Amino acid sequence: MLVHKIVVVESNDGAVGLFSLGDGSYHLKVPFGMVDMGATEALAVLYKTFAVFRRTARSFERLGQLDGLEEHSNPGLEAQNGGTSFCDALGLDELFDRADPLHLLSLCERRAQQSWNASRFLERHLHLAIFDKNAAPYLERVPGSRRETCYGATEIVGFYCFVAEDFYLAFLGADPTSVWGHFSSDAQALAASFRHRYMAENDSLFSSDPQQCLRTRQHLQGLLSQINRNTSLRNADYRLLHEVLERYLYGGHAHQGRQGQIWGVKNFWAVWESVCLHHAASAENGRGIQQFLTCDFDHLPAPLSTPDLRKKWEAQREAMYHRNGIQRRPDLVLHTRTQVKVVDFKYYRDAPNHRYTEVSEGGIEKKPMRKANQDFNNMEIYGLLTHNYLLRTAEPIPNLITLEFWLPGSAAQSSPVDHKPAWVPPLNVVRLCTSEVMHNYSRQYDYR
């Protein structure tokens, strides 16, 4: 698989990621509003976005009930009714996001042998000795040949460091030191040594020249095979590293003859909620989180959330929206000096602009209409409960309570829902520029 051969298309079913087609080609399905991105840029943004989302404090039980469980090792995604299940048949996650630098460096094995003659004939080196008061000679250094041998277990670590550095720098545009941390100097030294011994100076899997990328990949495939043949002892850590490197270089072992999604997330809705929360928290130079009255913080990026804030938001949510045995969870409620804004994040291509009352033949309401009506009903209840809470608490009531749907789009825009009589409180549909908010969200990848 070469990035140059990937075709970017817009997802129409909620699944976002890399798909293999029957003719051997690849499609990268992107969220609504990102279709104008190039394949390399879009794939890098999606990878960093998914890596950031994995570090949120999301509830596995809640996601499991709603959308299925995450998968790491399966070569594809099984058919389910919705889901945020992750798929990684290419080994990207194991190689670059979950790899432990200390664990990898422990695979390094170096043995040194020294000529026996240097120690058997000490009299030849007495002129280099230091004598104590008892005339006993001490030799700080014995001249002789010294040979260091590197085995396959060590070479495969250098191989990984080279591939990872190329991935971080040439593909993601990320600083390897932010990923490797304290082991950055060791990893970069191993990568430089591997490049010096086996690769050309400009070899890269992500060069602008497709032919050079192909030659580099073929050369790395040959080196990996040679390293594996020369390795006599293969423990579990070595085998795992070799397997994911092989999957990475050979495109997931040609996906084992399977078609469909080979990398990505099955349903993008939870990731979109996390992106929207980050966008709201980053507003006004990062001070937007101070305006959070409450939120559904499961998907809030980890650096923005603290135990004290989560406790505060949970108590506020319970006081405002837990009624009659129903524990409602609005996505976001903002409180400024002039207004309280209730926001519901929706991952739709087309925004609902009015309530539907039509029914299909037989008197059965159509499913899209039923879902849109439920969204409107929820927003109306959020507005009423918000107004009721402000009245009960005897706090100064803001001049305005507003309701908003946040949807992805190719450009930022806001439009009121056209309805007669007008919505009270007023309801707006806000389009966020998907490419912009995704870029901003993915930048958290550098801050681990």
Coordinates of C-alpha atoms in Angstrom, one line a residue:
M1 CA 0.0 0.0 0.0
L2 CA 1.3 3.4 -1.0
V3 CA -0.3 6.7 0.2
H4 CA -0.1 8.0 -3.3
K5 CA -2.6 5.4 -4.5
I6 CA -5.3 6.2 -1.9
V7 CA -8.4 7.9 -3.1
V8 CA -10.2 10.3 -0.6
V9 CA -14.0 9.9 -0.5
E10 CA -16.6 11.2 1.8
S11 CA -18.1 8.7 4.2
N12 CA -21.9 8.1 3.8
D13 CA -22.4 5.6 6.6
G14 CA -20.5 6.9 9.6
A15 CA -17.5 4.7 9.1
V16 CA -14.2 6.7 8.8
G17 CA -10.9 5.2 7.8
L18 CA -9.1 3.1 5.1
F19 CA -11.0 0.7 3.0
S20 CA -9.8 -2.0 0.6
L21 CA -11.7 -2.6 -2.6
G22 CA -12.0 -5.7 -4.6
D23 CA -9.8 -4.4 -7.4
G24 CA -6.8 -3.8 -5.1
S25 CA -7.4 -0.1 -4.7
Y26 CA -7.9 1.9 -1.5
H27 CA -10.4 4.4 -0.4
L28 CA -9.9 6.7 2.6
K29 CA -13.4 7.6 3.9
V30 CA -13.3 10.9 5.7
P31 CA -15.8 12.8 7.8
F32 CA -18.3 15.3 6.2
G33 CA -16.4 18.4 5.1
M34 CA -12.9 16.9 4.7
V35 CA -13.2 15.5 1.2
D36 CA -11.0 18.3 -0.3
M37 CA -8.0 17.2 1.7
G38 CA -5.2 15.3 0.1
A39 CA -4.7 11.6 1.1
T40 CA -1.5 12.1 3.0
E41 CA -2.8 15.1 5.0
A42 CA -6.2 13.5 5.7
L43 CA -4.7 10.1 6.8
A44 CA -2.2 11.9 9.1
V45 CA -5.0 14.0 10.7
L46 CA -7.2 11.0 11.2
Y47 CA -4.4 8.9 12.7
K48 CA -3.5 11.6 15.3
T49 CA -7.2 12.3 16.0
F50 CA -7.9 8.6 16.7
A51 CA -4.8 8.4 18.9
V52 CA -6.0 11.4 20.9
F53 CA -9.5 10.0 21.2
R54 CA -8.2 6.7 22.6
R55 CA -6.7 8.7 25.6
T56 CA -10.1 10.2 26.6
A57 CA -11.9 9.0 29.7
R58 CA -14.6 7.4 27.6
S59 CA -16.8 4.8 29.3
F60 CA -16.3 1.3 27.7
E61 CA -19.5 0.1 29.3
R62 CA -21.5 3.0 27.8
L63 CA -19.9 2.7 24.4
G64 CA -20.4 -1.0 24.6
Q65 CA -24.1 -0.7 25.3
L66 CA -24.6 1.9 22.6
D67 CA -22.1 1.1 19.9
G68 CA -20.2 -2.1 20.3
L69 CA -16.7 -2.7 21.7
E70 CA -13.3 -1.6 20.5
E71 CA -11.3 -4.2 18.5
H72 CA -7.5 -4.1 18.1
S73 CA -6.5 -7.4 16.6
N74 CA -9.2 -8.4 14.2
P75 CA -8.4 -7.9 10.5
G76 CA -11.7 -6.2 9.9
L77 CA -14.9 -5.0 11.6
E78 CA -17.9 -7.3 12.0
A79 CA -21.3 -6.0 11.0
Q80 CA -23.0 -4.3 13.9
N81 CA -25.8 -1.8 14.4
G82 CA -23.7 1.3 14.8
G83 CA -20.5 1.4 16.7
T84 CA -17.2 3.1 17.6
S85 CA -15.3 -0.1 17.2
F86 CA -11.7 0.5 16.1
C87 CA -10.0 -1.6 13.4
D88 CA -6.3 -1.8 12.8
A89 CA -5.3 -4.5 10.3
L90 CA -2.2 -2.5 9.3
G91 CA -0.5 -2.5 12.7
L92 CA -0.4 1.3 13.0
D93 CA -1.7 1.3 16.5
E94 CA 0.6 -1.3 17.9
L95 CA 3.6 0.2 16.2
F96 CA 3.3 3.9 16.8
D97 CA 0.7 4.6 19.5
R98 CA 0.9 1.7 22.0
A99 CA 4.5 0.7 21.6
D100 CA 6.5 1.1 24.9
P101 CA 10.0 2.5 24.1
L102 CA 11.6 1.0 27.2
H103 CA 10.2 -2.4 26.3
L104 CA 11.5 -2.1 22.8
L105 CA 15.0 -1.1 23.9
S106 CA 15.1 -4.1 26.2
L107 CA 15.3 -6.3 23.0
C108 CA 18.7 -4.9 22.2
E109 CA 21.4 -7.6 22.7
R110 CA 25.1 -6.7 22.4
R111 CA 28.0 -9.1 23.1
A112 CA 31.7 -8.2 23.0
Q113 CA 34.6 -10.6 22.6
Q114 CA 38.2 -9.7 23.2
S115 CA 41.4 -11.4 22.0
W116 CA 42.8 -14.0 24.4
N117 CA 46.4 -13.0 23.6
A118 CA 46.1 -9.7 25.3
S119 CA 45.5 -11.3 28.7
R120 CA 47.7 -14.4 28.3
F121 CA 50.9 -12.4 27.6
L122 CA 50.8 -9.7 30.2
E123 CA 54.6 -9.3 30.3
R124 CA 54.4 -7.8 26.9
H125 CA 52.4 -4.9 28.3
L126 CA 54.2 -4.2 31.6
H127 CA 55.5 -0.9 30.2
L128 CA 51.8 0.3 30.3
A129 CA 51.2 -0.8 33.8
I130 CA 50.9 1.2 37.0
F131 CA 52.7 -0.3 40.1
D132 CA 51.5 0.0 43.7
K133 CA 53.9 0.2 46.7
N134 CA 54.1 -3.7 46.7
A135 CA 55.2 -3.7 43.1
A136 CA 52.0 -5.3 41.8
P137 CA 51.2 -4.2 38.3
Y138 CA 47.8 -2.8 37.3
L139 CA 46.7 -2.4 33.7
E140 CA 43.9 0.2 33.0
R141 CA 43.8 -0.9 29.3
V142 CA 45.1 -3.9 27.4
P143 CA 45.7 -3.3 23.7
G144 CA 44.1 -5.9 21.5
S145 CA 41.4 -6.5 19.0
R146 CA 37.9 -6.0 20.2
R147 CA 34.9 -7.2 18.2
E148 CA 31.3 -6.4 18.9
T149 CA 28.5 -8.5 17.3
C150 CA 24.9 -7.3 16.9
Y151 CA 22.3 -10.0 16.6
G152 CA 18.8 -9.8 15.0
A153 CA 17.0 -8.9 18.1
T154 CA 19.1 -5.7 18.2
E155 CA 18.8 -5.0 14.5
I156 CA 15.0 -5.2 14.6
V157 CA 14.9 -2.5 17.2
G158 CA 17.0 -0.2 15.0
F159 CA 14.7 -1.2 12.1
Y160 CA 11.6 -0.1 14.2
C161 CA 13.3 3.2 15.3
F162 CA 14.0 4.1 11.6
V163 CA 10.5 3.3 10.5
A164 CA 8.9 5.1 13.5
E165 CA 11.1 8.2 13.0
D166 CA 10.1 8.3 9.3
F167 CA 6.5 7.9 10.3
Y168 CA 6.6 10.7 12.8
L169 CA 8.6 13.2 10.9
A170 CA 7.8 12.6 7.2
F171 CA 4.2 11.6 7.6
L172 CA 2.7 13.0 10.8
G173 CA 5.0 16.1 11.0
A174 CA 5.3 15.4 14.7
D175 CA 8.3 15.7 17.0
P176 CA 9.5 12.2 17.9
T177 CA 10.7 13.5 21.3
S178 CA 7.1 14.1 22.3
V179 CA 6.3 10.4 21.7
W180 CA 9.5 8.7 22.9
G181 CA 10.1 11.0 25.9
H182 CA 13.2 10.3 27.9
F183 CA 14.2 7.5 25.4
S184 CA 14.2 9.8 22.5
S185 CA 18.0 10.1 22.3
D186 CA 18.5 6.3 22.3
A187 CA 15.8 5.8 19.7
Q188 CA 17.1 8.5 17.4
A189 CA 20.7 7.2 17.7
L190 CA 19.4 3.7 16.8
A191 CA 17.5 5.1 13.8
A192 CA 20.5 7.1 12.6
S193 CA 22.8 4.0 13.0
F194 CA 20.3 1.9 11.0
R195 CA 20.0 4.5 8.2
H196 CA 23.8 4.8 8.0
R197 CA 24.4 1.1 7.7
Y198 CA 21.4 0.0 5.5
M199 CA 19.6 3.0 3.9
A200 CA 20.3 5.9 1.7
E201 CA 20.1 9.4 3.1
N202 CA 16.8 10.4 1.5
D203 CA 15.0 7.0 1.8
S204 CA 11.5 7.4 3.1
L205 CA 8.2 5.6 2.9
F206 CA 6.5 9.0 2.6
S207 CA 8.5 10.8 0.0
S208 CA 6.9 12.9 -2.7
D209 CA 8.3 10.6 -5.3
P210 CA 6.1 7.4 -5.5
Q211 CA 8.9 5.3 -7.1
Q212 CA 11.3 6.2 -4.3
C213 CA 8.6 5.2 -1.8
L214 CA 8.2 1.9 -3.6
R215 CA 11.9 1.2 -3.7
T216 CA 12.2 2.0 0.0
R217 CA 9.4 -0.3 1.0
Q218 CA 10.8 -3.2 -1.1
H219 CA 14.3 -2.6 0.5
L220 CA 12.8 -2.6 4.0
Q221 CA 10.9 -5.8 3.2
G222 CA 14.1 -7.5 2.2
L223 CA 15.9 -6.3 5.3
L224 CA 13.2 -7.5 7.6
S225 CA 13.3 -10.9 6.1
Q226 CA 17.1 -11.1 6.4
I227 CA 17.0 -9.9 10.1
N228 CA 14.4 -12.6 10.8
R229 CA 16.6 -15.3 9.3
N230 CA 19.6 -14.2 11.3
T231 CA 17.8 -14.2 14.6
S232 CA 18.3 -17.5 16.4
L233 CA 16.3 -16.7 19.6
R234 CA 12.9 -15.2 19.0
N235 CA 11.0 -14.5 22.2
A236 CA 7.4 -13.3 22.4
D237 CA 8.3 -9.6 22.3
Y238 CA 10.4 -10.1 19.2
R239 CA 7.7 -12.1 17.4
L240 CA 5.1 -9.4 18.2
L241 CA 7.3 -6.6 16.9
H242 CA 8.2 -8.6 13.8
E243 CA 4.6 -9.3 13.1
V244 CA 3.4 -5.7 13.2
L245 CA 6.3 -4.5 11.2
E246 CA 5.5 -7.1 8.6
R247 CA 1.8 -6.1 8.6
Y248 CA 2.9 -2.5 8.2
L249 CA 5.2 -3.1 5.3
Y250 CA 3.0 -5.6 3.5
G251 CA -0.3 -3.7 3.9
G252 CA -1.7 -6.0 6.6
H253 CA -0.7 -9.2 4.8
A254 CA -2.9 -8.2 1.9
H255 CA -5.7 -8.1 4.4
Q256 CA -5.9 -11.8 4.3
G257 CA -8.0 -11.7 1.2
R258 CA -10.7 -9.6 2.9
Q259 CA -12.3 -6.5 1.6
G260 CA -13.8 -3.6 3.5
Q261 CA -12.5 -1.5 6.3
I262 CA -8.9 -2.3 7.3
W263 CA -8.1 0.7 9.5
G264 CA -10.2 3.3 11.3
V265 CA -13.4 3.6 13.3
K266 CA -16.7 2.1 12.5
N267 CA -18.8 5.0 13.6
F268 CA -17.5 8.5 13.9
W269 CA -20.1 10.1 16.2
A270 CA -18.1 9.7 19.5
V271 CA -15.0 11.1 17.9
W272 CA -17.0 14.0 16.6
E273 CA -18.3 14.7 20.1
S274 CA -14.8 14.8 21.4
V275 CA -13.7 17.2 18.6
C276 CA -16.6 19.5 19.4
L277 CA -15.8 19.6 23.1
H278 CA -12.2 20.4 22.4
H279 CA -13.4 23.2 20.0
A280 CA -15.6 24.7 22.7
A281 CA -12.9 24.4 25.3
S282 CA -10.3 26.0 23.1
A283 CA -12.4 29.1 22.3
E284 CA -11.3 32.5 23.5
N285 CA -7.6 31.5 23.6
G286 CA -8.2 28.3 25.6
R287 CA -10.5 30.0 28.3
G288 CA -13.7 28.5 26.9
I289 CA -13.7 25.7 29.4
Q290 CA -14.2 28.3 32.2
Q291 CA -17.7 28.8 30.6
F292 CA -18.7 25.1 30.9
L293 CA -21.7 24.8 33.2
T294 CA -21.8 21.1 32.6
C295 CA -21.0 18.7 29.8
D296 CA -20.9 15.0 28.8
F297 CA -17.2 14.8 29.8
D298 CA -16.6 11.1 28.8
H299 CA -15.2 12.3 25.5
L300 CA -13.4 15.4 26.7
P301 CA -9.7 15.1 25.9
A302 CA -7.7 14.1 28.9
P303 CA -5.5 17.3 29.2
L304 CA -8.7 19.4 29.5
S305 CA -10.4 17.4 32.3
T306 CA -9.6 17.2 36.0
P307 CA -11.3 15.2 38.8
D308 CA -12.5 18.4 40.4
L309 CA -14.0 19.7 37.1
R310 CA -15.7 16.3 36.4
K311 CA -17.2 16.2 39.9
K312 CA -18.5 19.8 39.5
W313 CA -20.0 19.1 36.1
E314 CA -21.6 15.9 37.3
A315 CA -23.2 17.6 40.3
Q316 CA -24.5 20.4 38.1
R317 CA -25.9 18.0 35.5
E318 CA -27.7 16.1 38.2
A319 CA -29.2 19.3 39.6
M320 CA -30.4 20.6 36.2
Y321 CA -31.3 17.6 34.1
H322 CA -32.0 14.6 36.2
R323 CA -35.8 14.5 36.5
N324 CA -38.5 11.8 37.1
G325 CA -36.0 8.9 36.9
I326 CA -34.4 10.0 33.7
Q327 CA -30.7 11.0 33.8
R328 CA -30.4 13.3 30.8
R329 CA -26.9 14.1 29.6
P330 CA -26.7 17.2 27.4
D331 CA -23.5 17.3 25.4
L332 CA -22.6 20.8 26.5
V333 CA -24.0 23.7 28.5
L334 CA -22.2 27.1 28.4
H335 CA -22.9 29.9 30.8
T336 CA -21.7 33.4 30.0
R337 CA -22.8 36.8 31.5
T338 CA -25.5 37.3 28.9
Q339 CA -26.8 33.8 28.0
V340 CA -26.9 30.1 28.7
K341 CA -26.3 28.0 25.6
V342 CA -27.3 24.3 25.4
V343 CA -25.4 22.5 22.6
D344 CA -26.2 19.1 21.2
F345 CA -23.5 17.6 18.9
K346 CA -24.8 15.7 15.8
Y347 CA -22.8 13.9 13.2
Y348 CA -25.1 14.4 10.2
R349 CA -24.5 15.5 6.7
D350 CA -27.9 17.1 6.4
A351 CA -29.2 19.1 9.3
P352 CA -32.9 18.7 10.3
N353 CA -34.5 22.1 9.8
H354 CA -38.1 21.4 11.1
R355 CA -40.2 18.9 12.9
Y356 CA -41.6 16.2 10.7
T357 CA -45.3 15.2 11.0
E358 CA -45.6 13.1 7.8
V359 CA -46.0 9.4 8.0
S360 CA -45.3 6.7 5.5
E361 CA -47.9 4.4 4.0
G362 CA -49.7 2.3 6.6
G363 CA -49.4 5.1 9.2
I364 CA -45.9 4.2 10.3
E365 CA -43.5 7.0 10.8
K366 CA -40.3 6.9 8.8
K367 CA -37.1 6.1 10.7
P368 CA -35.2 9.3 9.7
M369 CA -38.2 11.4 10.7
R370 CA -38.5 9.6 14.0
K371 CA -34.8 10.3 14.8
A372 CA -35.0 14.0 13.8
N373 CA -38.1 14.4 15.9
Q374 CA -36.4 12.8 18.9
D375 CA -33.5 15.3 18.5
F376 CA -36.0 18.2 18.5
N377 CA -37.8 16.8 21.5
N378 CA -34.6 16.4 23.4
M379 CA -33.5 20.0 22.7
E380 CA -36.9 21.3 23.7
I381 CA -36.7 19.4 27.0
Y382 CA -33.1 20.7 27.6
G383 CA -34.4 24.3 27.1
L384 CA -37.3 23.9 29.5
L385 CA -35.2 22.2 32.2
T386 CA -32.6 24.9 31.9
H387 CA -35.2 27.7 32.3
N388 CA -36.8 25.9 35.2
Y389 CA -33.5 25.5 37.0
L390 CA -32.6 29.2 36.7
L391 CA -36.0 30.1 38.1
R392 CA -35.7 27.7 41.0
T393 CA -32.2 28.8 42.0
A394 CA -33.1 32.5 42.2
E395 CA -30.0 33.3 40.2
P396 CA -30.1 36.3 37.9
I397 CA -31.7 34.9 34.8
P398 CA -29.6 35.6 31.6
N399 CA -31.1 37.7 28.9
L400 CA -31.3 34.7 26.6
I401 CA -31.3 30.9 26.6
T402 CA -30.3 29.5 23.2
L403 CA -30.2 26.0 21.8
E404 CA -27.8 24.8 19.1
F405 CA -27.0 21.8 17.0
W406 CA -23.3 21.5 16.1
L407 CA -22.8 19.6 12.8
P408 CA -19.7 19.0 10.6
G409 CA -19.4 21.1 7.4
S410 CA -17.1 22.4 4.8
A411 CA -17.2 25.9 6.2
A412 CA -18.3 27.6 9.4
Q413 CA -21.8 29.0 9.4
S414 CA -24.9 29.4 11.6
S415 CA -28.5 29.5 10.6
P416 CA -31.8 29.5 12.7
V417 CA -34.3 26.7 12.4
D418 CA -37.1 27.9 10.3
H419 CA -40.3 27.3 12.1
K420 CA -43.6 29.1 12.7
P421 CA -44.2 30.0 15.4
A422 CA -40.6 30.6 16.2
W423 CA -38.7 28.4 18.6
V424 CA -38.7 29.5 22.2
P425 CA -35.8 29.4 23.3
P426 CA -34.4 30.1 19.8
L427 CA -32.8 27.1 18.0
N428 CA -29.8 27.4 15.6
V429 CA -27.9 24.9 13.5
V430 CA -24.2 25.6 13.6
R431 CA -21.8 24.2 11.0
L432 CA -18.2 23.8 12.2
C433 CA -15.5 23.7 9.6
T434 CA -14.5 20.0 9.8
S435 CA -11.0 20.3 8.4
E436 CA -10.2 23.2 10.8
V437 CA -11.5 21.7 14.0
M438 CA -10.0 18.3 13.2
H439 CA -6.6 19.9 12.6
N440 CA -6.8 21.7 15.9
Y441 CA -7.9 18.5 17.7
S442 CA -5.1 16.4 16.2
R443 CA -2.4 18.8 17.5
Q444 CA -2.9 17.4 20.9
Y445 CA -1.0 14.3 19.7
D446 CA 2.2 16.2 20.4
Y447 CA 1.3 16.8 24.0
R448 CA 1.3 13.4 25.8

